[in-house]
mmCIF file with all atom_site columns, C-alpha atoms and ligand atoms in Angstrom:
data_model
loop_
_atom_site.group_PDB
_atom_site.id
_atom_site.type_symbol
_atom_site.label_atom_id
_atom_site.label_alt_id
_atom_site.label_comp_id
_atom_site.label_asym_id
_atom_site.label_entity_id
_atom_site.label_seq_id
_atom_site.pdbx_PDB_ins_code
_atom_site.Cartn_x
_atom_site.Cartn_y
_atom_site.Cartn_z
_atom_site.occupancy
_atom_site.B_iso_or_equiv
_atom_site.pdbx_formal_charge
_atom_site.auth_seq_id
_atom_site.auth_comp_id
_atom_site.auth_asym_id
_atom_site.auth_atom_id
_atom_site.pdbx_PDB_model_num
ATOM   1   C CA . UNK A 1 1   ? 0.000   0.000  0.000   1.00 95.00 ? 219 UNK A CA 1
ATOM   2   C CA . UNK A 1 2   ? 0.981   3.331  -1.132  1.00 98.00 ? 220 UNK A CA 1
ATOM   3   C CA . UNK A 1 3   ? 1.273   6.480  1.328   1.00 98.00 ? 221 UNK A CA 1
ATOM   4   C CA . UNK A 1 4   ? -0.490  9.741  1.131   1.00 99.00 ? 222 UNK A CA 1
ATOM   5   C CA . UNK A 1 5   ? -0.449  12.653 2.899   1.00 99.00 ? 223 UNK A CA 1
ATOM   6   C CA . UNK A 1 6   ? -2.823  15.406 1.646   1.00 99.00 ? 224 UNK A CA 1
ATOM   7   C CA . UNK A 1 7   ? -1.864  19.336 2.695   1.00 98.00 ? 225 UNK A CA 1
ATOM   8   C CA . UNK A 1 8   ? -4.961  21.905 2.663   1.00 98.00 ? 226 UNK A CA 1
ATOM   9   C CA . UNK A 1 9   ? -5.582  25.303 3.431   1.00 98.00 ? 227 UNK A CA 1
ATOM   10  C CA . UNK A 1 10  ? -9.464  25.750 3.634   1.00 98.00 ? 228 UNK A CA 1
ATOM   11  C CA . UNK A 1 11  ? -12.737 23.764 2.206   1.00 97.00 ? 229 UNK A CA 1
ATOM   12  C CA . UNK A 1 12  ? -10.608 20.795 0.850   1.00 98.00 ? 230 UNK A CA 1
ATOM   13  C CA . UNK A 1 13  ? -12.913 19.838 -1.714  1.00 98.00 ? 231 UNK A CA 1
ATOM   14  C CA . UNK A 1 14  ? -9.894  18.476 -3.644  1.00 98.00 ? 232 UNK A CA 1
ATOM   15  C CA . UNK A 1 15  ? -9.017  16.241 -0.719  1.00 98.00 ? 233 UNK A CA 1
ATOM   16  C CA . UNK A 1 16  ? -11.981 14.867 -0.514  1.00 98.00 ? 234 UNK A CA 1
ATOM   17  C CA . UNK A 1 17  ? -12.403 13.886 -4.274  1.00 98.00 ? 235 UNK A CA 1
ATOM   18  C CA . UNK A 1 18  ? -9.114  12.159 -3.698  1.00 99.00 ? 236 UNK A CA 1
ATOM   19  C CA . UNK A 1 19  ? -10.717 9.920  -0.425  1.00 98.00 ? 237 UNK A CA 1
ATOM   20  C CA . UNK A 1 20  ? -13.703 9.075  -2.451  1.00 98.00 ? 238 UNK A CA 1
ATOM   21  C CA . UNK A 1 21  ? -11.914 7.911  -5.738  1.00 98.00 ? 239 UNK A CA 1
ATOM   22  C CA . UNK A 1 22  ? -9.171  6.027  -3.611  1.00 98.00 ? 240 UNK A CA 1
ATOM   23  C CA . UNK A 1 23  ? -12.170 4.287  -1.435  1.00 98.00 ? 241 UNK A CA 1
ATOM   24  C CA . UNK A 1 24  ? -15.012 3.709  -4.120  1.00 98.00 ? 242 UNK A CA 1
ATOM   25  C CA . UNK A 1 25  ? -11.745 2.465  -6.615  1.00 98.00 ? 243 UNK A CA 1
ATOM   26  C CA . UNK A 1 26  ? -9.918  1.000  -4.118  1.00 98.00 ? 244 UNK A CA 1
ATOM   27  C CA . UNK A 1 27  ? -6.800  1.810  -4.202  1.00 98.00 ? 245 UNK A CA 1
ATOM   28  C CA . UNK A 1 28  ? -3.728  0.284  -3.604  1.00 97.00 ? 246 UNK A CA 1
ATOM   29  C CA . UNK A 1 29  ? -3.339  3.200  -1.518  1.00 98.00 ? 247 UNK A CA 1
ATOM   30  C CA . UNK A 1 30  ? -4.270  4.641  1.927   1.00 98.00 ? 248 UNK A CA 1
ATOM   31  C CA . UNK A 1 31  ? -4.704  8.487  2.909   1.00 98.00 ? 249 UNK A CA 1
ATOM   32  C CA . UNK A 1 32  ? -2.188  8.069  5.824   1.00 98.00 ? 250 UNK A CA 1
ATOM   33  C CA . UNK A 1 33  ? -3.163  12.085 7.116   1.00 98.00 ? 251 UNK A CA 1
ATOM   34  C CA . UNK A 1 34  ? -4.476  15.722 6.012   1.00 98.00 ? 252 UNK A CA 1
ATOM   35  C CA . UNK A 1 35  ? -2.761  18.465 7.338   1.00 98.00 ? 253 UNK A CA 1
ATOM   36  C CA . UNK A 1 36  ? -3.722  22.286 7.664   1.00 98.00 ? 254 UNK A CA 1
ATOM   37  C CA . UNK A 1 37  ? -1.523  24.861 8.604   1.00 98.00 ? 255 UNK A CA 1
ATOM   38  C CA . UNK A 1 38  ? -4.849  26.464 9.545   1.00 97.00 ? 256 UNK A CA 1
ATOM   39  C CA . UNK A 1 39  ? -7.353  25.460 12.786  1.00 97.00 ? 257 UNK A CA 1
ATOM   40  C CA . UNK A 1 40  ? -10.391 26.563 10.833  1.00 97.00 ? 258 UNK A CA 1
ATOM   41  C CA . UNK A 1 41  ? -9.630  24.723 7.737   1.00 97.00 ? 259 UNK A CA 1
ATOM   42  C CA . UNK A 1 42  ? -13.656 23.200 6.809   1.00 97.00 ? 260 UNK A CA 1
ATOM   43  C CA . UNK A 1 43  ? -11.463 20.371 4.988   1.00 98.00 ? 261 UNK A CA 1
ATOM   44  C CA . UNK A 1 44  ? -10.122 18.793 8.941   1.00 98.00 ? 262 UNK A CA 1
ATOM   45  C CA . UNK A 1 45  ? -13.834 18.035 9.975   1.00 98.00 ? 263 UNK A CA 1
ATOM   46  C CA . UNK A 1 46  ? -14.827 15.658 6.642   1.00 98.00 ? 264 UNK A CA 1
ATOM   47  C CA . UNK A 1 47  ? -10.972 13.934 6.607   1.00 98.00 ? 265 UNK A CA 1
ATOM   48  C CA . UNK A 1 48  ? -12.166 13.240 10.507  1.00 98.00 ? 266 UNK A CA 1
ATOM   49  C CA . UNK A 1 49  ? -15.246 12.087 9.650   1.00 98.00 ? 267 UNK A CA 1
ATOM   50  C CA . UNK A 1 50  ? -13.544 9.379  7.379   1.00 98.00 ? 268 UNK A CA 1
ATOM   51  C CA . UNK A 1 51  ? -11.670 8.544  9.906   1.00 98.00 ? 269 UNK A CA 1
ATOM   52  C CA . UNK A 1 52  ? -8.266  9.860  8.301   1.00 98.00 ? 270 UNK A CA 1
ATOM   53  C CA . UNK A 1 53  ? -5.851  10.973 11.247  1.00 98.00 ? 271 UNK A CA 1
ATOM   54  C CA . UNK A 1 54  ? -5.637  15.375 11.189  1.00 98.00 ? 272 UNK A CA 1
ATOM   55  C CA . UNK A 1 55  ? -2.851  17.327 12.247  1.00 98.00 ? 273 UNK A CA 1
ATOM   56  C CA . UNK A 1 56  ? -2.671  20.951 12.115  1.00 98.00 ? 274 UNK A CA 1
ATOM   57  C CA . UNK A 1 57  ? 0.537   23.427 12.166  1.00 98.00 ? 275 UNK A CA 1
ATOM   58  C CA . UNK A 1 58  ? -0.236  26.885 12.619  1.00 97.00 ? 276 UNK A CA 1
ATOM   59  C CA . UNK A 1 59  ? 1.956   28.392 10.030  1.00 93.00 ? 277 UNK A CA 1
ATOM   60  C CA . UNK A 1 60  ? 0.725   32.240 11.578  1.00 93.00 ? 278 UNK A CA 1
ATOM   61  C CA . UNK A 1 61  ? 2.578   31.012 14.583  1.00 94.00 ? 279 UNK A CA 1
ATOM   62  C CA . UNK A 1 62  ? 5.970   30.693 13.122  1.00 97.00 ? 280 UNK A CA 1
ATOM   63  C CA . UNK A 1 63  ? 8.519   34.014 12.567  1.00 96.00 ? 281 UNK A CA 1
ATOM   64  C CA . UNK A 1 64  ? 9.894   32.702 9.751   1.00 95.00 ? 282 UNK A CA 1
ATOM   65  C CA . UNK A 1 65  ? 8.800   30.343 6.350   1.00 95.00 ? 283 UNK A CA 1
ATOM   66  C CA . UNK A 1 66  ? 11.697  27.651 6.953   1.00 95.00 ? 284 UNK A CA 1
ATOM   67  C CA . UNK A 1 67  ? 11.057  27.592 10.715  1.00 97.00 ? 285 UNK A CA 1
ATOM   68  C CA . UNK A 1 68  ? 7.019   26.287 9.688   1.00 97.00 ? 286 UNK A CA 1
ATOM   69  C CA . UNK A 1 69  ? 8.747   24.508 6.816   1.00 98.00 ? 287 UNK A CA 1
ATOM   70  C CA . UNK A 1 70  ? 10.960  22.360 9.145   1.00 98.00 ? 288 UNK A CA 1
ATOM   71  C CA . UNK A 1 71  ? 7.537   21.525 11.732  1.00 98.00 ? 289 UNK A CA 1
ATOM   72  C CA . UNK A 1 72  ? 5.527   20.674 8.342   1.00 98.00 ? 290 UNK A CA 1
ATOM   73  C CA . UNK A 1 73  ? 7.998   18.344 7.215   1.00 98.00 ? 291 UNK A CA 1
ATOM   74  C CA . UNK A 1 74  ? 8.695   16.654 10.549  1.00 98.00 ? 292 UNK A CA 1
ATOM   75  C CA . UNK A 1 75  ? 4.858   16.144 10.339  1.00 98.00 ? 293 UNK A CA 1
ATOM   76  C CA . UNK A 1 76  ? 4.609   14.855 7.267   1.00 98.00 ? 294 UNK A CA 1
ATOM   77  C CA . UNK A 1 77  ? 7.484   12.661 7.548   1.00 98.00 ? 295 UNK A CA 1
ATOM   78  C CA . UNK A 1 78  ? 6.242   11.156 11.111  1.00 98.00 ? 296 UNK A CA 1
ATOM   79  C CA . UNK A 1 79  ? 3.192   9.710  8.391   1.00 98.00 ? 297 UNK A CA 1
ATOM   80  C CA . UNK A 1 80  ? 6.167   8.130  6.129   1.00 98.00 ? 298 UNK A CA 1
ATOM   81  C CA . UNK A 1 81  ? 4.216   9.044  3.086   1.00 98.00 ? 299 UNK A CA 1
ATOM   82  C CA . UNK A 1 82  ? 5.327   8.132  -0.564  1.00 98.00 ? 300 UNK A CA 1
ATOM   83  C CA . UNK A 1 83  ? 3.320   10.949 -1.994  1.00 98.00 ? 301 UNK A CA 1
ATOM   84  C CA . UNK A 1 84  ? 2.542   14.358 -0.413  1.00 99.00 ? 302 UNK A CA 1
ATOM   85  C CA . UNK A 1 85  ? -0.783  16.148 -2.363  1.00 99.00 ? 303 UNK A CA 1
ATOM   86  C CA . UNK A 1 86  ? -1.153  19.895 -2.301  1.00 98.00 ? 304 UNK A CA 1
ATOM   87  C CA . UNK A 1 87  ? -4.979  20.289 -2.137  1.00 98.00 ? 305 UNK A CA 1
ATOM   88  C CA . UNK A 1 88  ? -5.523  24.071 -2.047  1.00 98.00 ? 306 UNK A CA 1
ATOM   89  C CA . UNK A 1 89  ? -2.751  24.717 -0.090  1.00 98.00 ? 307 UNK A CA 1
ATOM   90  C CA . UNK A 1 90  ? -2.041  28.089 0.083   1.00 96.00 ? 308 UNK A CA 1
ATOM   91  C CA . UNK A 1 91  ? 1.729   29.001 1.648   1.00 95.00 ? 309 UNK A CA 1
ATOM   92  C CA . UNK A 1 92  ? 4.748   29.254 -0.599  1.00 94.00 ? 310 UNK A CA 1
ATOM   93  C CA . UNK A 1 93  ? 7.258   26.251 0.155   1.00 96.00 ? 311 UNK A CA 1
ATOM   94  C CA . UNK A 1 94  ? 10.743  26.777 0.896   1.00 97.00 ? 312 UNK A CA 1
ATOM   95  C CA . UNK A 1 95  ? 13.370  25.392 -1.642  1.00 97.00 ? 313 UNK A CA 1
ATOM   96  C CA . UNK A 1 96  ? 14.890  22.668 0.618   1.00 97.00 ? 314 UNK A CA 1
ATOM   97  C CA . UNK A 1 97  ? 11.456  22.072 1.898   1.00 98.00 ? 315 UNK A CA 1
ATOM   98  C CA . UNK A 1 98  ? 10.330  21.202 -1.478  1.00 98.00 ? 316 UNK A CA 1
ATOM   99  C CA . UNK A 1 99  ? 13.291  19.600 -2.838  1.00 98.00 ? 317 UNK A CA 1
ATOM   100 C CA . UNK A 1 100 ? 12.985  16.898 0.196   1.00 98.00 ? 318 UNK A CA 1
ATOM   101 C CA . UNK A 1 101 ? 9.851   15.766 -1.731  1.00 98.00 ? 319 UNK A CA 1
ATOM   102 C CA . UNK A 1 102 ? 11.427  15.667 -5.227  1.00 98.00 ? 320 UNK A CA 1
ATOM   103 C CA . UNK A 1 103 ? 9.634   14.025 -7.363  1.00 98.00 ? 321 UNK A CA 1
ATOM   104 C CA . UNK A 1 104 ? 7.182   12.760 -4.876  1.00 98.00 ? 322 UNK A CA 1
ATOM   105 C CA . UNK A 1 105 ? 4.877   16.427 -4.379  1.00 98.00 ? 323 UNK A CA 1
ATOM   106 C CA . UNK A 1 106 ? 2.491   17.514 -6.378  1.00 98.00 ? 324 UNK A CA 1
ATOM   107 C CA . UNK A 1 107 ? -0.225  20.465 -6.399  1.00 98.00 ? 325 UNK A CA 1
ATOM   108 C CA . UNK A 1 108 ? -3.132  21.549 -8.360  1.00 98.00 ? 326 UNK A CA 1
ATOM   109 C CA . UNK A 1 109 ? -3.426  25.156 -9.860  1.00 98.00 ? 327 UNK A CA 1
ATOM   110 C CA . UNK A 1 110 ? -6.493  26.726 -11.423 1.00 98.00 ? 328 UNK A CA 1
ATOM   111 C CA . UNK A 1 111 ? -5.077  27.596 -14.794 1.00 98.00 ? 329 UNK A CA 1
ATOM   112 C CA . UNK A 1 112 ? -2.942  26.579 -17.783 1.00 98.00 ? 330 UNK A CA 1
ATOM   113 C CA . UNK A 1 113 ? 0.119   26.841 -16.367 1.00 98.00 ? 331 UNK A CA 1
ATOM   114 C CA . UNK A 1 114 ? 2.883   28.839 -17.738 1.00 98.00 ? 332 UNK A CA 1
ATOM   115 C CA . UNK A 1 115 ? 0.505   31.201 -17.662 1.00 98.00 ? 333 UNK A CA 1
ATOM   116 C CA . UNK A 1 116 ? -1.246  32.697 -14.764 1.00 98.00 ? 334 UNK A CA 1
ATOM   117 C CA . UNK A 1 117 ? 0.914   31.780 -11.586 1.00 97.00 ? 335 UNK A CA 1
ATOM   118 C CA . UNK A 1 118 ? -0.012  32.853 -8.097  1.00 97.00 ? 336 UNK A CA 1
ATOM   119 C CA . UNK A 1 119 ? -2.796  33.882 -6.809  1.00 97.00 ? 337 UNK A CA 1
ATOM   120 C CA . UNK A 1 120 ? -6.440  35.322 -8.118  1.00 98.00 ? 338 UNK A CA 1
ATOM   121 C CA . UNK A 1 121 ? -5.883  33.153 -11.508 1.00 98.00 ? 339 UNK A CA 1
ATOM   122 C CA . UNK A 1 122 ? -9.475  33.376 -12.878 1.00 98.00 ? 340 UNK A CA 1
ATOM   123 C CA . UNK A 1 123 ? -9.479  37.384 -12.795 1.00 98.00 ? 341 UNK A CA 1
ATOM   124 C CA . UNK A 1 124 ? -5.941  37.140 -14.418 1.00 98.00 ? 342 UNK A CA 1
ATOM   125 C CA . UNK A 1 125 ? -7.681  34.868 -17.186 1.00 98.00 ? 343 UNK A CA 1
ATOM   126 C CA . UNK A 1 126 ? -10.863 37.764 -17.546 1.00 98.00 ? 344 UNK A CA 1
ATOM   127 C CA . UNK A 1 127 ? -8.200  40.913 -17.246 1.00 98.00 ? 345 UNK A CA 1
ATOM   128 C CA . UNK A 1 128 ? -5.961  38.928 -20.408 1.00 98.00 ? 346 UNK A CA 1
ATOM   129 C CA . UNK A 1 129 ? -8.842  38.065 -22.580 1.00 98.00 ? 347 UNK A CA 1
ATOM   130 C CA . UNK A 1 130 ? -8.182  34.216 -22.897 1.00 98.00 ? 348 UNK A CA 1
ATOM   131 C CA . UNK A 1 131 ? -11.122 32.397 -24.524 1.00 98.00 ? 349 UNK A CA 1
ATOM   132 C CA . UNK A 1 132 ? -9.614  28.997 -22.702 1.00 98.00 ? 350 UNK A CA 1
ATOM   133 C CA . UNK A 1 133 ? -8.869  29.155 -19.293 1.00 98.00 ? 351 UNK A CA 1
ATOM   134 C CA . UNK A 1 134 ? -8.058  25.643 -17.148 1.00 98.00 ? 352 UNK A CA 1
ATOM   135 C CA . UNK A 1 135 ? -6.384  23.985 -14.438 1.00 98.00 ? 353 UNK A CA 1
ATOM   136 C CA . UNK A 1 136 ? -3.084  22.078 -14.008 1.00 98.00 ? 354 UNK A CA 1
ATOM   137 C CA . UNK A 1 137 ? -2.063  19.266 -12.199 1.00 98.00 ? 355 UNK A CA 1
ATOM   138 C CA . UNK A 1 138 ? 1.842   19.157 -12.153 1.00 98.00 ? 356 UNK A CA 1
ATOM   139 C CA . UNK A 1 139 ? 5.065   17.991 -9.458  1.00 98.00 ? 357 UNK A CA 1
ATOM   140 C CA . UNK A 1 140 ? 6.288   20.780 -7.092  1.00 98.00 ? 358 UNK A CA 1
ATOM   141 C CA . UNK A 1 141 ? 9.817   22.266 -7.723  1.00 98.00 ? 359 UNK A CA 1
ATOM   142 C CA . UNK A 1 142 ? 10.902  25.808 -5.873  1.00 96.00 ? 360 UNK A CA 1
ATOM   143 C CA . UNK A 1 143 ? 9.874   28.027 -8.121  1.00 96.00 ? 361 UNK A CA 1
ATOM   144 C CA . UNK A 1 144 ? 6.070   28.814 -7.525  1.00 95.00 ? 362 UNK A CA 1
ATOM   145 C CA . UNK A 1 145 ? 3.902   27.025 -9.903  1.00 95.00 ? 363 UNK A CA 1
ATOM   146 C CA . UNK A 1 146 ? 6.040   25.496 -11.906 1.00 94.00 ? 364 UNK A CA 1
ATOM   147 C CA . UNK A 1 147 ? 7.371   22.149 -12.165 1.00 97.00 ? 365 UNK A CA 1
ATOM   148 C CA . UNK A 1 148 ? 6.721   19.219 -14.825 1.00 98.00 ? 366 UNK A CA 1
ATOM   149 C CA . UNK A 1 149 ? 3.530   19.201 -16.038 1.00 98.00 ? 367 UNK A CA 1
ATOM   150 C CA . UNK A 1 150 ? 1.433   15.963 -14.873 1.00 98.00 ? 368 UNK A CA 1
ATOM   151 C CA . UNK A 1 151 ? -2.524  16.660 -16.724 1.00 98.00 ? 369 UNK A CA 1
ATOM   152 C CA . UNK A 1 152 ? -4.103  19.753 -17.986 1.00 98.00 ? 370 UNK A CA 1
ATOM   153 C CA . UNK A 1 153 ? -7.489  19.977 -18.690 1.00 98.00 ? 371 UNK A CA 1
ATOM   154 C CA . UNK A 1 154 ? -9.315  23.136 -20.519 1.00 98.00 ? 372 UNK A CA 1
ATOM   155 C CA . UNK A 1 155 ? -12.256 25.099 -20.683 1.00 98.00 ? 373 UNK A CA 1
ATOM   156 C CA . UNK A 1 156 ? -14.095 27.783 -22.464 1.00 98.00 ? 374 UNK A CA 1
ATOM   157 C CA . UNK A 1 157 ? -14.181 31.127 -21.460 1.00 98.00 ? 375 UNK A CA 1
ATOM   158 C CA . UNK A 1 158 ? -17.745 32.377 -22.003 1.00 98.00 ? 376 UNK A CA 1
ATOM   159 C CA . UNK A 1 159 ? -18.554 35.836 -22.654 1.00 97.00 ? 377 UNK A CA 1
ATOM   160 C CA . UNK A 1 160 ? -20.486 36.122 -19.516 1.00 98.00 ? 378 UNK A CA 1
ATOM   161 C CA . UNK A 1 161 ? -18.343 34.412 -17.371 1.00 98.00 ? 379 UNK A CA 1
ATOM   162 C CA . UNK A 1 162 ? -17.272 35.464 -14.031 1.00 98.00 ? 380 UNK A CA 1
ATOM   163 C CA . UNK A 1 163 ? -14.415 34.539 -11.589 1.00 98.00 ? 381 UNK A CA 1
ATOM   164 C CA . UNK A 1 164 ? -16.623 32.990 -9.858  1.00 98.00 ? 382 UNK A CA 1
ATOM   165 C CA . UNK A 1 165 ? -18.503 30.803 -12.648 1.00 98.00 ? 383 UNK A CA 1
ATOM   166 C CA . UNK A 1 166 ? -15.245 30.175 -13.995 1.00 98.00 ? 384 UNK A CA 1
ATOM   167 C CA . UNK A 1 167 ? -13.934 28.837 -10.528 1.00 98.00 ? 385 UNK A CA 1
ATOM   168 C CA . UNK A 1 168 ? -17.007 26.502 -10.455 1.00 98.00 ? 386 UNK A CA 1
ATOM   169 C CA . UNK A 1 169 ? -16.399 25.281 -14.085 1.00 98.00 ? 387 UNK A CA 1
ATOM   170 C CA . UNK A 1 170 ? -12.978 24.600 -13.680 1.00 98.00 ? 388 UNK A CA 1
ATOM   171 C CA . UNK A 1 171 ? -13.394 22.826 -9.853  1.00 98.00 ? 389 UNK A CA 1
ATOM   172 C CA . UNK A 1 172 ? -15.356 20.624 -11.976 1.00 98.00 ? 390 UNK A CA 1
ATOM   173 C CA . UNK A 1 173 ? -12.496 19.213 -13.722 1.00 98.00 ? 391 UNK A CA 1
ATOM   174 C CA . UNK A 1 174 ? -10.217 19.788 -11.082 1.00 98.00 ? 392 UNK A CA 1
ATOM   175 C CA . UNK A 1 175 ? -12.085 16.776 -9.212  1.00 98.00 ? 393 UNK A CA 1
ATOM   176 C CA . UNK A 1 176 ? -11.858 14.479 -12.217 1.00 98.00 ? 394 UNK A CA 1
ATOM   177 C CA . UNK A 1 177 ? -8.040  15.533 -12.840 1.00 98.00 ? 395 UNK A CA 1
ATOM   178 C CA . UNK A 1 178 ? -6.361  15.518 -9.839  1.00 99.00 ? 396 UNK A CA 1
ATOM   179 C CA . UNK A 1 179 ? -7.564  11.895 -8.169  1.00 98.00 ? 397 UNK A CA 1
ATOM   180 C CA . UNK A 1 180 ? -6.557  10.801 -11.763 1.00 98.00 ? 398 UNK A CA 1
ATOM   181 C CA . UNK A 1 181 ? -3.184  12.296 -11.591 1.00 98.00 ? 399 UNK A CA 1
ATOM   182 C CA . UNK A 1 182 ? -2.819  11.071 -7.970  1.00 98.00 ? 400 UNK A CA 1
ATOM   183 C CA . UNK A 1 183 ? -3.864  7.339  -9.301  1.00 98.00 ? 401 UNK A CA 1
ATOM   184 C CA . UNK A 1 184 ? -1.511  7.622  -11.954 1.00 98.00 ? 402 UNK A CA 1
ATOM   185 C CA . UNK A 1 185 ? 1.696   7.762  -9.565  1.00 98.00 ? 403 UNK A CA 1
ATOM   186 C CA . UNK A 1 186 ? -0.017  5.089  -7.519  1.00 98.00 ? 404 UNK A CA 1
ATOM   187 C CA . UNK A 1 187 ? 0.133   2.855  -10.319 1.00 97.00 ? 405 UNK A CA 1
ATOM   188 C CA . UNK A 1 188 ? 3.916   4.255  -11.303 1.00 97.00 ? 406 UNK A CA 1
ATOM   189 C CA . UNK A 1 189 ? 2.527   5.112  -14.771 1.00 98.00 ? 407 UNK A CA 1
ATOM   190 C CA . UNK A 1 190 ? 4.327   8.657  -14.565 1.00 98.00 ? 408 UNK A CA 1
ATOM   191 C CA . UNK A 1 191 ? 7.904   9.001  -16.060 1.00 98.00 ? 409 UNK A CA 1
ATOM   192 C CA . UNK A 1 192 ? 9.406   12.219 -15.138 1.00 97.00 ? 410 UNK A CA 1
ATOM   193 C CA . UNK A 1 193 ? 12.127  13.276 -17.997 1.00 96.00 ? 411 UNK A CA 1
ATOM   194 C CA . UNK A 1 194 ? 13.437  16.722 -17.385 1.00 93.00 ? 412 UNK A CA 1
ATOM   195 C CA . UNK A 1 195 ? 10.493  19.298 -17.618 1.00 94.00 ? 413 UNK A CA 1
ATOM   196 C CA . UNK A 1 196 ? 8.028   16.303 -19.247 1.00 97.00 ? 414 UNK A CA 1
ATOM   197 C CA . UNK A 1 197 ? 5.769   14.065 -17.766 1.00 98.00 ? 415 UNK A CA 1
ATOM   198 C CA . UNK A 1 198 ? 4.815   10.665 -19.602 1.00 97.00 ? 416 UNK A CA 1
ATOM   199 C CA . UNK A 1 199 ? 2.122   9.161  -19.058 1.00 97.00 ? 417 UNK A CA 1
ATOM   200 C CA . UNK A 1 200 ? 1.574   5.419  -19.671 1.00 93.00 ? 418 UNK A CA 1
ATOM   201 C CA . UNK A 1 201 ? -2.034  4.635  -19.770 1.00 79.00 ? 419 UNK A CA 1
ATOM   202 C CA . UNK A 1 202 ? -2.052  1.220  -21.401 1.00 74.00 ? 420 UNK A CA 1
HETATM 203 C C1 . GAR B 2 .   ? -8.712  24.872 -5.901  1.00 78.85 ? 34  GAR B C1 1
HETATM 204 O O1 . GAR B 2 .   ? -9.403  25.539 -6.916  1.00 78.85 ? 34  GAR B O1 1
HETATM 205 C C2 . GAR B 2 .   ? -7.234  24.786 -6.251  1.00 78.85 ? 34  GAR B C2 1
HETATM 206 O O2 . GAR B 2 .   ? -6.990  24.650 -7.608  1.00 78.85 ? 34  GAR B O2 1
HETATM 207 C C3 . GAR B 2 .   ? -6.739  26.114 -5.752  1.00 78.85 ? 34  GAR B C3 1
HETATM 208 O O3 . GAR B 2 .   ? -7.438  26.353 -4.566  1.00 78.85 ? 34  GAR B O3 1
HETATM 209 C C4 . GAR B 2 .   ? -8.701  25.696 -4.621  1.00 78.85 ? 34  GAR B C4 1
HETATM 210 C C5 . GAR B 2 .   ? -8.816  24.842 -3.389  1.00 78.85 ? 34  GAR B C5 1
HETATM 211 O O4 . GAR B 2 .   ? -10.085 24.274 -3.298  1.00 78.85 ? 34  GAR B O4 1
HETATM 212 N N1 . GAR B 2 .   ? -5.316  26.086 -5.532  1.00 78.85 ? 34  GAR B N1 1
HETATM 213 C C6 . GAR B 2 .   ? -4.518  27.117 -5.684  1.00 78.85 ? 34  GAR B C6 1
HETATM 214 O O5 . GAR B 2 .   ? -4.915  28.214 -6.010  1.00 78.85 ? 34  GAR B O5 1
HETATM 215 C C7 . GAR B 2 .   ? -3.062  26.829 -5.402  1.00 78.85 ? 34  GAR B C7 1
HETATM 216 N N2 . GAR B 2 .   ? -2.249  27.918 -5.803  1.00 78.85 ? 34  GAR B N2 1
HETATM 217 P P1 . GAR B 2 .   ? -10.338 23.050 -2.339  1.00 78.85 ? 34  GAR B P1 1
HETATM 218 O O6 . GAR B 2 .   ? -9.793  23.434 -0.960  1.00 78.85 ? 34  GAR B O6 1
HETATM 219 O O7 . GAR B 2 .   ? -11.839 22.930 -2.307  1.00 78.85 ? 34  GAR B O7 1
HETATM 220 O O8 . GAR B 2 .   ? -9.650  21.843 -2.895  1.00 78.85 ? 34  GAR B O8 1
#
């Protein structure tokens, strides 16, 4: 049985599309913890309620990024995971933080990545004009929202489309994507060369 830890930030919605496709597909896999650098993260109370072990680590209560960094990891790491999912988690990792993961992080961003890094991605879609806008599932390196490129999947951008519509649209796919993506390294079907991911789906 593979190892996961799943990181969050808020709702978790992400997280939990990842415990239902592991459970209802079962998985050669087990969601080993969910951590939140946040008490009030909605996400802690549905991972509980599956019965998934919680830990939280403040990252407000830290003076400094690699101080939290270095409780994070000793957290994750007391879980021994193979894989460690970013599921809306919102801080910016430090480099060694990150490159203790290598090839074994990855995160989900709501757009076509190069483009439209950070935050507030759907208004940077609307303020350039794209007519497709989409969401990203790809391995962590230091730089911010970058890193090899795992799945993309796109969408239309509607004339009357909002941040928020387009946020709905796209968490749409984001719930397909991402438990695919995570199933994928489960299964070792991804082949990291350089900045390209292969997939082998036969
Ligand atoms: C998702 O839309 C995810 O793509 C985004 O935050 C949301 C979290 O929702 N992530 C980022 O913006 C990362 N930079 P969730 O908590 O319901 O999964």
């Amino acid at each position: 049985m593979k190892r996961i830890v799943i990181l969050i930030s808020g709702r978790g919605s992400n997280m939990q599309a990842i415990v239902q496709a592991a459970k209802i597909e079962q998985w050669p896999a087990e969601i080993v913890a969910v951590i939140s650098n946040r008490n009030d993260a909605a996400g802690l109370e549905y991972a509980s309620s599956m019965g998934i072990p919680t830990s939280v680590v403040v990252s407000k209560n830290f003076p400094t990024r690699e101080a939290f960094d270095a409780v994070l990891q000793a957290t994750i790491d007391s879980y021994s995971p193979d894989l460690v999912v970013l599921a809306g988690f919102m801080r910016i990792l430090s480099a060694s933080f990150v490159q203790h993961y290598t090839n074994r992080i990855m995160n989900i961003h709501p757009s076509l990545l190069p483009s439209f890094v950070g935050m507030a991605t759907h208004k940077q879609a609307l303020d350039a004009g794209v007519k497709l806008h989409g969401i990203t599932v790809h391995f962590v390196t230091p730089e911010l929202d970058h890193g090899p490129i795992i799945d993309q999947v796109a969408v239309k951008v509607l004339a009357t489309d909002t941040e928020e519509s387009l946020a709905q649209r796209l968490l749409i796919q984001e719930h397909i994507a991402y438990p695919r993506a995570v199933r994928w390294f489960i299964e070792g079907k991804l082949k990291i060369e350089g900045n390209r991911v292969d997939v082998d789906t036969d």
